[in-house]
Short mmCIF file of C-alpha atoms in Angstrom, two decimals:
data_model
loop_
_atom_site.label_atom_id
_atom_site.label_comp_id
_atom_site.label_asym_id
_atom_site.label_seq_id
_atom_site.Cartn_x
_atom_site.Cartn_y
_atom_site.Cartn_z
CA UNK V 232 -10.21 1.67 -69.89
CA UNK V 233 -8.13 0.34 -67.26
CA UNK V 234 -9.82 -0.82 -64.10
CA UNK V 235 -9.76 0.68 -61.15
CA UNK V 236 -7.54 0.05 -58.26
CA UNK V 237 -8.94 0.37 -54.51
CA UNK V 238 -5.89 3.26 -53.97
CA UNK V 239 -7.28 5.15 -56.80
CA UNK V 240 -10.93 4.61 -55.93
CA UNK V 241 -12.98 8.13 -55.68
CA UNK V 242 -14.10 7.62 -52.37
CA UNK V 243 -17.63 9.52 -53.20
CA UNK V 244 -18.33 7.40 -56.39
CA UNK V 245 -18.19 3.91 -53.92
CA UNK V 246 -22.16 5.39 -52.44
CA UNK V 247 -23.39 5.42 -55.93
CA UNK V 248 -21.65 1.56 -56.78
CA UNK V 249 -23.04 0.62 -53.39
CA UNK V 250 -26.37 1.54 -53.59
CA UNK V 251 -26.75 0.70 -57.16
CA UNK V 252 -27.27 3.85 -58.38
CA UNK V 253 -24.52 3.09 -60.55
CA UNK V 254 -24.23 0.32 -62.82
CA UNK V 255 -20.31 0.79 -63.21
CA UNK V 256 -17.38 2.49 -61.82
CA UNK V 257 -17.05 4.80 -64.95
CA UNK V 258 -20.97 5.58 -64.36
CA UNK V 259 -20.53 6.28 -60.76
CA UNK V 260 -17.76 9.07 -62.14
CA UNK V 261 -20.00 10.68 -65.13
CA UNK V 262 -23.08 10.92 -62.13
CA UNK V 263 -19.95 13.27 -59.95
CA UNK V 264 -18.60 14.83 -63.38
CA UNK V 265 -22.42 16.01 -63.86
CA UNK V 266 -22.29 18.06 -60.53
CA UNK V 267 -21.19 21.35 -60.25
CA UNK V 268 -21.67 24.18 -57.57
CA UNK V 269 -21.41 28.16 -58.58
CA UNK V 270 -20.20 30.66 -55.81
CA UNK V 271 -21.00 34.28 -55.86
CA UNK V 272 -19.54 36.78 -53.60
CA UNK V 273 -19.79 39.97 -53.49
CA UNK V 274 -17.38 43.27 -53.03
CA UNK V 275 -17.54 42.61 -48.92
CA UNK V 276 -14.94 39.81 -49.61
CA UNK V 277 -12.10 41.45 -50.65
CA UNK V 278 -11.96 43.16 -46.46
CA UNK V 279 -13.78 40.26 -44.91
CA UNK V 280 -11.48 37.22 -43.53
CA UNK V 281 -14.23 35.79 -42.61
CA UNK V 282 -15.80 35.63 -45.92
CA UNK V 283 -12.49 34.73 -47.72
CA UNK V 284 -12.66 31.52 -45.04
CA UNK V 285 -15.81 30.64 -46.10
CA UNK V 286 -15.15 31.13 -49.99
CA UNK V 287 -11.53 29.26 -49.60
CA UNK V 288 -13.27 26.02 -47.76
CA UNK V 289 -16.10 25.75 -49.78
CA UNK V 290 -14.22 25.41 -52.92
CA UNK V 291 -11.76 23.42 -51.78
CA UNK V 292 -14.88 20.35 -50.34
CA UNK V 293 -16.71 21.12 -53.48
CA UNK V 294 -14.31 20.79 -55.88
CA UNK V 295 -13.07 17.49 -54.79
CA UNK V 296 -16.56 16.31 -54.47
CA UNK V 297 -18.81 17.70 -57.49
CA UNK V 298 -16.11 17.04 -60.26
CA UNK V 299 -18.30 19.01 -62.93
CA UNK V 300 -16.56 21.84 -61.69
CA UNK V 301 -16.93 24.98 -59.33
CA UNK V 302 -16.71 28.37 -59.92
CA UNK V 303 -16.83 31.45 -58.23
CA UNK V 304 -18.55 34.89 -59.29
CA UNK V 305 -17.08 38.00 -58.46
CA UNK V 306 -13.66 36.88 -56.70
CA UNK V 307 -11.83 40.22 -56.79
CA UNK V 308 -8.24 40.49 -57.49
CA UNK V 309 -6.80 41.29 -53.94
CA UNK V 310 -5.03 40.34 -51.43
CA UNK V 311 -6.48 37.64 -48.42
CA UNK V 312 -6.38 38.34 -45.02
CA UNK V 313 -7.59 35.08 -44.11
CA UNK V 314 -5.33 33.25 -41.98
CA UNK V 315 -5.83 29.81 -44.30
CA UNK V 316 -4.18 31.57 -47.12
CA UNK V 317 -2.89 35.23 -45.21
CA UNK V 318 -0.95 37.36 -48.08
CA UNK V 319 -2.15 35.71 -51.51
CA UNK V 320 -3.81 37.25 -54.18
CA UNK V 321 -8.03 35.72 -53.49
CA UNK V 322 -8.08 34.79 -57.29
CA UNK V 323 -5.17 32.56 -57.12
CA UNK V 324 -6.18 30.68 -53.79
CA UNK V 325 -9.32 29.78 -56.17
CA UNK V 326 -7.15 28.41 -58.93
CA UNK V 327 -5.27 26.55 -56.44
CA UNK V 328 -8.27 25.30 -54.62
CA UNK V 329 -9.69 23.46 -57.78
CA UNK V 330 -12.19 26.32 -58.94
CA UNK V 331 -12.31 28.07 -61.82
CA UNK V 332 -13.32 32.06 -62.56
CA UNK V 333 -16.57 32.96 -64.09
CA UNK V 334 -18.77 36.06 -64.88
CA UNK V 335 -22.09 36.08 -64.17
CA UNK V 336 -23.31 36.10 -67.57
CA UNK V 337 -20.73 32.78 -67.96
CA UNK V 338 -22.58 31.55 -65.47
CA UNK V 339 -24.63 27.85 -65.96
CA UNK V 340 -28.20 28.53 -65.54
CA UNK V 341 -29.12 25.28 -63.85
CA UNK V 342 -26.25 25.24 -61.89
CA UNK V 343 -27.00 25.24 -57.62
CA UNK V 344 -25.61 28.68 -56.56
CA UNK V 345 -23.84 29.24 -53.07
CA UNK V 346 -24.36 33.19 -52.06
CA UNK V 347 -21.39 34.62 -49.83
CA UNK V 348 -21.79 38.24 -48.13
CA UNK V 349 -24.10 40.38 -49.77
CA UNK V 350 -23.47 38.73 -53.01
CA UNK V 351 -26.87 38.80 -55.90
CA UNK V 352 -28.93 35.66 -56.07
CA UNK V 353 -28.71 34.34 -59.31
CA UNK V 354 -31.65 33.73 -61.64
CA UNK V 355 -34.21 31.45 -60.91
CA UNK V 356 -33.28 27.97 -61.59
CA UNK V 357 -31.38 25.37 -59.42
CA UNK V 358 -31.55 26.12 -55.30
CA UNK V 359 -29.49 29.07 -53.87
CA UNK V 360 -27.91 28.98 -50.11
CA UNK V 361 -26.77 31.31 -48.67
CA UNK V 362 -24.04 31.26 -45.97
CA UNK V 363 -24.16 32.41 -43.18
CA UNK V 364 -22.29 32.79 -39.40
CA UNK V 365 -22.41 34.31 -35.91
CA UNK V 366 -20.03 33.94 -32.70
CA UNK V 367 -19.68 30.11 -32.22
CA UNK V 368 -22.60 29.54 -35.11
CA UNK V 369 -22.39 28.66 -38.50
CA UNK V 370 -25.22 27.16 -41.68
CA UNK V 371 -26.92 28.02 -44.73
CA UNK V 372 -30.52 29.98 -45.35
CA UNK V 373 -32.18 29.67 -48.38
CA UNK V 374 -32.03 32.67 -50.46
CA UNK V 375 -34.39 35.13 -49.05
CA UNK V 376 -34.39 34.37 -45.53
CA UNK V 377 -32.80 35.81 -42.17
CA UNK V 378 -29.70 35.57 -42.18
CA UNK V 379 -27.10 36.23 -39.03
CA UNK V 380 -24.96 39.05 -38.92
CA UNK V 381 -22.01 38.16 -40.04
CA UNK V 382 -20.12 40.66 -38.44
CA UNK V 383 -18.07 39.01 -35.72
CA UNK V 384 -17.70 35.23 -35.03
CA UNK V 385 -14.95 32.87 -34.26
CA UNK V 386 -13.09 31.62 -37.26
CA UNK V 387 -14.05 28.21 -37.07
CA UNK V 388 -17.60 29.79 -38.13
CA UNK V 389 -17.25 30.67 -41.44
CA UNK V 390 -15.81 27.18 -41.87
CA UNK V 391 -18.34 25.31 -40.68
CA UNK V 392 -20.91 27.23 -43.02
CA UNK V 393 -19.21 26.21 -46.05
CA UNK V 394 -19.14 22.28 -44.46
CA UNK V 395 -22.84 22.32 -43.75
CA UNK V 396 -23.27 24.25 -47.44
CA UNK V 397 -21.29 21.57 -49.21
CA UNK V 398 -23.19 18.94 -47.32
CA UNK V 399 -26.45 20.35 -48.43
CA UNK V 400 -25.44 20.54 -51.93
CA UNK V 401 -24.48 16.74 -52.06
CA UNK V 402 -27.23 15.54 -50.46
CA UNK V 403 -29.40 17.46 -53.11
CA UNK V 404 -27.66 16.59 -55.88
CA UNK V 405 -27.39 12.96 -54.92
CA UNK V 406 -31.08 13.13 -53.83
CA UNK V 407 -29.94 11.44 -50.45
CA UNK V 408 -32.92 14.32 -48.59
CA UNK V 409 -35.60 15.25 -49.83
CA UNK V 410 -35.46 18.33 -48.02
CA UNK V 411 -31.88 19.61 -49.28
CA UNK V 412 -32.18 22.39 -51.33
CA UNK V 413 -35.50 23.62 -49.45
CA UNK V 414 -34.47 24.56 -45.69
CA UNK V 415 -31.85 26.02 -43.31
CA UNK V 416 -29.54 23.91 -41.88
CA UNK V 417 -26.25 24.62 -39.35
CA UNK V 418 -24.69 23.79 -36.24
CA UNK V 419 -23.89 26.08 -32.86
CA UNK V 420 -20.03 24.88 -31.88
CA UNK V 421 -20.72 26.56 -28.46
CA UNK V 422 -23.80 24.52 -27.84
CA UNK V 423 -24.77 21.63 -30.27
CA UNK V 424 -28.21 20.79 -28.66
CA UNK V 425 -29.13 24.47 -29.25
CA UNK V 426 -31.03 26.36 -32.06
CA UNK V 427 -28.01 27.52 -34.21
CA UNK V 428 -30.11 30.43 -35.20
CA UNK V 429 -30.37 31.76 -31.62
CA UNK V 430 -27.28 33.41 -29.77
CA UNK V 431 -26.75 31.09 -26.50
CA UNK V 432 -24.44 33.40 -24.60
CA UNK V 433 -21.47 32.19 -26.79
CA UNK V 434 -18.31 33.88 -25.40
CA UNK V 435 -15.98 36.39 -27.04
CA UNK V 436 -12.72 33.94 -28.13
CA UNK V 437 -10.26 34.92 -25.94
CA UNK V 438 -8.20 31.45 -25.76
CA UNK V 439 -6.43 29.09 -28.17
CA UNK V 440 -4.56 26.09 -27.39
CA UNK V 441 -0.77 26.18 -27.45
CA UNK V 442 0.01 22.79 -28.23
CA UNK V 443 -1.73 19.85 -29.98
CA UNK V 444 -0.97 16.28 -30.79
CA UNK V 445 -2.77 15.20 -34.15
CA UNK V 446 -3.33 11.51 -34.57
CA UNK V 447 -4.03 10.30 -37.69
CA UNK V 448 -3.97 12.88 -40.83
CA UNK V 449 -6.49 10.80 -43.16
CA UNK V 450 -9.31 13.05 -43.63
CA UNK V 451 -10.12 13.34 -40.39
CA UNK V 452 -6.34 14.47 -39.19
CA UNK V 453 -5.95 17.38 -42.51
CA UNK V 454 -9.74 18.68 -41.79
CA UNK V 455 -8.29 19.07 -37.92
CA UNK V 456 -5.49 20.81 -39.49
CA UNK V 457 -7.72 23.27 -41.56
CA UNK V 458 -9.72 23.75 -38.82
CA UNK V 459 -6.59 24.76 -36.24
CA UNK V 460 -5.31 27.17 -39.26
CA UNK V 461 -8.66 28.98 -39.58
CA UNK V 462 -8.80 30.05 -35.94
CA UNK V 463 -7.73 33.54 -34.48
CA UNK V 464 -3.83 33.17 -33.71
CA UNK V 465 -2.12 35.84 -33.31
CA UNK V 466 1.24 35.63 -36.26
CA UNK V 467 3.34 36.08 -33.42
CA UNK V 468 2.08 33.01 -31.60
CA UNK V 469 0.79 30.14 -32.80
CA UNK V 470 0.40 26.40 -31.57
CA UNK V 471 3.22 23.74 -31.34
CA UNK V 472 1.62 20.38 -33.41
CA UNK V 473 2.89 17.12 -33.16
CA UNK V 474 1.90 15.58 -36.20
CA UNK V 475 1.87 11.40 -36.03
CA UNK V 476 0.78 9.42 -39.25
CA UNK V 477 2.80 6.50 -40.79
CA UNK V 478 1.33 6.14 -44.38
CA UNK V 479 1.69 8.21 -47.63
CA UNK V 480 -0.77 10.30 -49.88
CA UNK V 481 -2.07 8.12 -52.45
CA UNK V 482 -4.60 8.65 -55.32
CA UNK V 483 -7.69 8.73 -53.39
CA UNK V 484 -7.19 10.59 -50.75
CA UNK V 485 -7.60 13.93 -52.85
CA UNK V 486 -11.37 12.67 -52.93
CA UNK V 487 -11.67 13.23 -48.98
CA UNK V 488 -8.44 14.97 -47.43
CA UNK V 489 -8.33 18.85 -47.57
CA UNK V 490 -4.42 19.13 -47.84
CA UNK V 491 -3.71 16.60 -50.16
CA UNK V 492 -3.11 16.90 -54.25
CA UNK V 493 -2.27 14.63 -56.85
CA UNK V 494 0.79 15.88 -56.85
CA UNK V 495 1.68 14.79 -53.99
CA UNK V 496 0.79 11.11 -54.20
CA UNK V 497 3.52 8.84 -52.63
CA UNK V 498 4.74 11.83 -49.93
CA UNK V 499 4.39 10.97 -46.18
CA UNK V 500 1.35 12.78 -45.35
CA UNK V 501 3.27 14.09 -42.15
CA UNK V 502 5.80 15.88 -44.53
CA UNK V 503 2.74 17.20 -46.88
CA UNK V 504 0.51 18.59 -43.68
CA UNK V 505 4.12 19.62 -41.52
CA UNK V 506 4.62 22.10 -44.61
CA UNK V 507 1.13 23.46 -45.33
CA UNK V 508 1.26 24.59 -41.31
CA UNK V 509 4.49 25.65 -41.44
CA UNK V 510 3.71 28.07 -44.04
CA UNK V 511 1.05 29.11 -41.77
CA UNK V 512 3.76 30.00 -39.22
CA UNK V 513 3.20 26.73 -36.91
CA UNK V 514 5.77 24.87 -35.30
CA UNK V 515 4.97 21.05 -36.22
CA UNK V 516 7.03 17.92 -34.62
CA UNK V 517 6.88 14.78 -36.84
CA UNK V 518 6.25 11.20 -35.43
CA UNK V 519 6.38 8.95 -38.11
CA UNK V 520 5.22 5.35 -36.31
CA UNK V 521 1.99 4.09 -35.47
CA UNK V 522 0.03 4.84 -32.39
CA UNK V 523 -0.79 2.04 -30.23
CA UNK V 524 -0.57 0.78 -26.57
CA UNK V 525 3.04 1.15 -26.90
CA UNK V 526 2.75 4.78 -27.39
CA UNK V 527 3.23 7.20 -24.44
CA UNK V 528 3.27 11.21 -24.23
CA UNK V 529 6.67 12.40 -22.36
CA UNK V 530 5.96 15.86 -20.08
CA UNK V 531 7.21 17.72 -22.91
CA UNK V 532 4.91 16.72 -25.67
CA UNK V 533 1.42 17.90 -25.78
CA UNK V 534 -1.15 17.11 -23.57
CA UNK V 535 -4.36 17.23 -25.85
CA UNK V 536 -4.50 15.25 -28.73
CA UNK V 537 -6.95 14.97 -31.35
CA UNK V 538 -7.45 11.78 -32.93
CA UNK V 539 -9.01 10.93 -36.18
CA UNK V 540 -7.88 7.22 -37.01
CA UNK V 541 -10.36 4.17 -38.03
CA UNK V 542 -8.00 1.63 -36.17
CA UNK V 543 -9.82 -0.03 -33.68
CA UNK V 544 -6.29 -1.01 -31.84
CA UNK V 545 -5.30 2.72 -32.03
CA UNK V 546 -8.35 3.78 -30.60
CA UNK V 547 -8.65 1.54 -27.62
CA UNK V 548 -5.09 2.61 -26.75
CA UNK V 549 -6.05 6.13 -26.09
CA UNK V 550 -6.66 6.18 -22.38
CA UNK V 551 -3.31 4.70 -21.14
CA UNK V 552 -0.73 7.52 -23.71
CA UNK V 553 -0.76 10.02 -20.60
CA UNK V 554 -2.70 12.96 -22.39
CA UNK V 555 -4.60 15.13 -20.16
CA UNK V 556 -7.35 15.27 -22.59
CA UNK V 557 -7.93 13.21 -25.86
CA UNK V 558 -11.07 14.66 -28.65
CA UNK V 559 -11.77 11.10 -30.89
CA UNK V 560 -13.88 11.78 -34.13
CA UNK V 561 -15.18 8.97 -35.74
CA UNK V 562 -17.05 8.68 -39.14
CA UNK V 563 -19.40 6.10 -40.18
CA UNK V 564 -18.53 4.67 -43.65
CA UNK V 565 -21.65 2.54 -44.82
CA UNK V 566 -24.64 3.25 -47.17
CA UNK V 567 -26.31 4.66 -44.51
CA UNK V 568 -23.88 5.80 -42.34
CA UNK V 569 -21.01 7.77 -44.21
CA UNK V 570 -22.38 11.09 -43.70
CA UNK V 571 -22.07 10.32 -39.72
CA UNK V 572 -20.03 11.85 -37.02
CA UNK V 573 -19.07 10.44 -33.17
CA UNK V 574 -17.17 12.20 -31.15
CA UNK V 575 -15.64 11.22 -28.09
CA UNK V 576 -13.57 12.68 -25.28
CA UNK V 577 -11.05 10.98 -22.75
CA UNK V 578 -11.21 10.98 -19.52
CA UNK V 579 -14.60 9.50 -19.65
CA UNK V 580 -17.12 7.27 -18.08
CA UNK V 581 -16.17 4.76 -20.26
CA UNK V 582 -12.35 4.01 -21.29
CA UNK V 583 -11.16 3.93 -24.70
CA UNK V 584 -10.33 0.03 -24.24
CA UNK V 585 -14.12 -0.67 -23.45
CA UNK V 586 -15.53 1.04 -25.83
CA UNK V 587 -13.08 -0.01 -29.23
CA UNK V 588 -11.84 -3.20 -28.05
CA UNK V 589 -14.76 -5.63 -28.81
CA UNK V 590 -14.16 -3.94 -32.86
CA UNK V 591 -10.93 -5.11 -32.87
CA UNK V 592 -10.38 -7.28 -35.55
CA UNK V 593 -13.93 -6.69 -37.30
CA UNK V 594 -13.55 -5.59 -40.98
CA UNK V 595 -15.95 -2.95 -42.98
CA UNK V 596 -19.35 -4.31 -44.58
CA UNK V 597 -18.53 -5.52 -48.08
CA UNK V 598 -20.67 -4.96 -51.08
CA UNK V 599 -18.97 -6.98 -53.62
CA UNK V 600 -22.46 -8.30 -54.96
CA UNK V 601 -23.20 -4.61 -56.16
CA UNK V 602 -23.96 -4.50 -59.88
CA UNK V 603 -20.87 -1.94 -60.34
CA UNK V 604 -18.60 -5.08 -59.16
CA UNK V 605 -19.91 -7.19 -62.04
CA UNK V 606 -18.90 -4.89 -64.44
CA UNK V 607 -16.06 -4.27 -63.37
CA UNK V 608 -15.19 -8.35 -63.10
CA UNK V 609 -16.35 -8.64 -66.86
CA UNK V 610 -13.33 -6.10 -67.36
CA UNK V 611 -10.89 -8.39 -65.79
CA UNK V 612 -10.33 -7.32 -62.22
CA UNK V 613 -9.46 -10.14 -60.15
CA UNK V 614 -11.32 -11.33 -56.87
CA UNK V 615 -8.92 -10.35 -55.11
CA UNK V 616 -9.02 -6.77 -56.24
CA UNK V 617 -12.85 -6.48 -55.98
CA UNK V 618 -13.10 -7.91 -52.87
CA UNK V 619 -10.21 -5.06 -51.88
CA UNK V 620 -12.21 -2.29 -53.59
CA UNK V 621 -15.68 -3.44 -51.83
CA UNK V 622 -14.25 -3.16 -48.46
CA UNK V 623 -13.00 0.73 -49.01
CA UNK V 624 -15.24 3.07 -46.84
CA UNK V 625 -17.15 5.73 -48.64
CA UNK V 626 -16.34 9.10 -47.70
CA UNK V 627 -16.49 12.56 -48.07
CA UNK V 628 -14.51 15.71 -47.64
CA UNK V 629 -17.40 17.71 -45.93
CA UNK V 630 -17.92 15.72 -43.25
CA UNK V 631 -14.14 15.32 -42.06
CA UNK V 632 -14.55 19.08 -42.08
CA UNK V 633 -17.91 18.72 -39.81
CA UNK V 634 -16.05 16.70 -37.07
CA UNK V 635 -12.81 18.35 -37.47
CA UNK V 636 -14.69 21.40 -36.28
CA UNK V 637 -16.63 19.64 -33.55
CA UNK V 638 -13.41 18.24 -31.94
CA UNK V 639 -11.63 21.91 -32.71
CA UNK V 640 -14.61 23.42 -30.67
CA UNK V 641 -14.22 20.82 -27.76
CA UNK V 642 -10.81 22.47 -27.10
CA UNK V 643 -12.08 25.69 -27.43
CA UNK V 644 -14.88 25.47 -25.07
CA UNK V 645 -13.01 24.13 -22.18
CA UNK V 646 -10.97 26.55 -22.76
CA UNK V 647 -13.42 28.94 -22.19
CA UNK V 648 -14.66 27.08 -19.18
CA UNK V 649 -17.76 26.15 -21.03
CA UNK V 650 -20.33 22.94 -21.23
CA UNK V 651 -18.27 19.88 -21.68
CA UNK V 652 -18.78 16.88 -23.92
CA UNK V 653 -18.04 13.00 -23.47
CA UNK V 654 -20.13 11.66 -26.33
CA UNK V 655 -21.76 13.48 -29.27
CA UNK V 656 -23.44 12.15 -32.68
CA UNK V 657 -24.95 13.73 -35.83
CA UNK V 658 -25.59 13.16 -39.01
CA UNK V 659 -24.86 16.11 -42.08
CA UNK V 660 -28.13 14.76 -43.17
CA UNK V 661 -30.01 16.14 -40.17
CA UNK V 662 -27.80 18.67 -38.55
CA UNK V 663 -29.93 20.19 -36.36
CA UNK V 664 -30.37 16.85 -34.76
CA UNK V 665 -27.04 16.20 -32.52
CA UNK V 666 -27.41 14.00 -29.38
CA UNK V 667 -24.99 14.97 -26.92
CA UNK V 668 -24.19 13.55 -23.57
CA UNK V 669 -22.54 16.15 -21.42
CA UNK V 670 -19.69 15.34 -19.13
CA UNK V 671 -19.96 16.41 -15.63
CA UNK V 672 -16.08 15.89 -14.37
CA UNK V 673 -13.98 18.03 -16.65
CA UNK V 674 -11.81 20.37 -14.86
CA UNK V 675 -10.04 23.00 -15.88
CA UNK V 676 -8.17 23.74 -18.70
CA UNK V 677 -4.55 22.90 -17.39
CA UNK V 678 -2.29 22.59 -21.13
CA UNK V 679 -1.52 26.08 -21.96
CA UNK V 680 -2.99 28.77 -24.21
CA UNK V 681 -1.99 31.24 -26.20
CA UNK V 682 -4.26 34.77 -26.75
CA UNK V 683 -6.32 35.30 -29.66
CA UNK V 684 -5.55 38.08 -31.47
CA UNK V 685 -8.54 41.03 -30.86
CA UNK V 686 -11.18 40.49 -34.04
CA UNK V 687 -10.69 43.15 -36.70
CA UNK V 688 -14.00 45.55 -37.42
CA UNK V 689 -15.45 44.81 -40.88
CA UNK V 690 -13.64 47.02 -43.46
CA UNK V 691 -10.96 48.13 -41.04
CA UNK V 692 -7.45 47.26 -42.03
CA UNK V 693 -5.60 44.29 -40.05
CA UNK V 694 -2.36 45.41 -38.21
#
């Protein structure tokens, strides 16, 4: 077998190298080829957008991350109303996705189960979440407890759920928490400090952002995109994006980037991501060159950019572009840090220079002594390769999706005149445990909106 190249790396498989739990690259592959993830839904889904959200996002993290396969129970064969995939046939959006249709007597035994709607727990065996989402609030309860209600909720909501779902499944499966697979976790958008189970006078979304400005589409810049696609918009309306990214789609990113597929390796990702939100009915604006402190916003570009590079250079340049508002997501990329989210917002205390300009220059932690590096040496790969494939950060689809809906939600709030934030971290290891440091100077929103459209009653039929 051929070794490995650091653009084809599977970006999960470098934790289990890293930490040893893998002897070998090709072992680090058979321990994600042994995980797998069923879904069952129940008949709910076929008028629920909401629930087709959730379905649609979870197999599209899970199936790039647990590569024994995923696949859903009782996907009926109608059309979505979901405005990720608004007018295609549900079954086909799961074939497309990377899952695969089962029965429930089909279904593996020992396989974890994800429960969506009012969908019947499986037999006892593996652990069973279920999903589960409320205004601003999204998570998983174990099978059995309360859930929310499900009725009404924004649409990042739903999203979110299947993030903090496909983060609990990992982290069981991997045995990174010893808890996973025997508690409730998820996440209030509205307020992150708060008890997600517990309505904290989240507002009706009335508001979405008319323009955007999307640095970066790595993982961080497709699970924005996602994110901005699952929202509320009205068909008739829907935001301008200026889309800025300079490199192409190569092997590895389908391990961590929502919009990208094997067959789309050597495409610009701009072209890729311009099309999937096009199709969406959004009005994108390419800018293919990198972003630095060269780069400056003219009056007619958007003033609120989300940015989701890990260039230290790019970063520190944020302040002096001339947006009215910038929403940074970072993620951390170490052993004990890749399941990590920072999020930042500009104007701030603290400018962009002073906080990422002492990192310019520094280089990610190698672990080239790992026992997975030996082997792969004794099959020929140069030093120069392994010292190449050492340095690549570990990553994973679910939490791009966790910050993409964090900095989402910063945009949202503000423009619902709610709390503010200027720093923010978590871990999808320990959810319920963000630290947040409130900012005290935003104004007003001042970049344009758009209107929601009005939320559709559960089994009603859309306009």
């Amino acid at each position: 077998m051929p070794a490995i190249t650091a653009d084809e790396l599977h970006r999960t498989a470098k934790y289990f190298m890293d930490s040893g739990k893998a002897a070998s690259h090709v072992e680090a592959m058979r321990i994600l080829e042994s995980f797998s993830l069923s879904i069952r839904v129940s008949d709910s889904i076929a008028s629920s957008a909401l629930e087709q959200s959730a379905l649609f996002t979870l197999v599209n993290l899970a199936s790039r991350t647990l590569l024994g396969g995923v696949e859903v129970v009782g996907a009926p064969d109608s059309i979505t109303t979901s405005s990720l995939y608004d007018g295609r046939n549900i079954r086909d959006v799961v074939i497309e996705l990377g899952g695969k249709h089962a029965s429930a007597h089909d279904e593996l035994s020992k396989r974890p189960v994800a429960l969506i709607g009012d969908a019947t727990a499986a037999p006892d065996g593996a652990p069973q979440w279920r999903l589960t989402w409320s205004g601003w609030r999204g998570g998983v309860v174990m099978e059995g407890h309360a859930r929310l209600d499900e009725q009404r909720a924004i649409g990042l909501a739903p999203v979110l759920a299947s993030a903090v779902c496909a983060a609990e499944v990992f982290a069981f499966l991997s045995k990174t928490h010893t808890l996973a697979g025997r508690r409730s976790a998820g996440l209030s958008l509205w307020n992150p400090e708060m008890d997600w189970r517990i309505n904290s006078d989240e507002p009706e979304l009335k508001y979405l952002p008319a323009s955007l400005w999307l640095i970066g589409l790595g993982n961080l810049g497709q699970a924005y995109a996602w994110a901005i696609a699952a929202l509320d918009f009205p068909k008739a309306e829907k935001a301008k994006l200026m889309l800025q990214d300079t490199d192409r789609i190569g092997v590895s990113n389908h391990s961590t980037s929502l919009l990208s597929y094997p067959v789309d390796v050597g495409k610009k990702k701009t072209r890729v991501v311009a099309t999937w939100l096009e199709e969406r009915g959004f009005e994108t604006t390419l800018e293919e060159r990198l972003f630095g402190d060269w780069s400056r916003r003219t009056m007619s570009e958007p003033g609120v950019a989300l940015c989701g590079v890990d260039n230290a250079e790019a970063r520190a340049a944020l302040d002096a572009a001339g947006f009215g508002l910038v929403v940074e997501a970072g993620l951390g990329a170490g052993l004990d840090s890749f399941q990590s989210v920072g999020i930042h917002t500009f104007p701030a205390s603290r400018s962009s220079g002073l906080i990422w300009g002492r990192q310019i220059g520094q280089s990610n932690p190698s672990f080239r002594n790992a026992p997975a590096y030996a082997s792969l040496a004794e099959d020929g790969m140069d030093e120069c390769g392994l010292v190449q494939l050492a340095s690549r950060t570990i990553a994973v689809p679910f939490v791009g999706l966790l910050a993409g809906c964090l900095a989402v939600s910063e945009v949202l709030r503000r423009l619902h005149s709610g709390p503010t934030i200027e720093v923010l971290s978590v871990s999808a290891l320990a959810i319920a445990d963000a630290e947040v440091v409130w900012s005290m100077d935003a104004g007003p929103y001042a970049f344009g909106f758009v209107h929601a459209k009005e939320p559709v009653e559960p089994g009603a039929v859309p306009s």
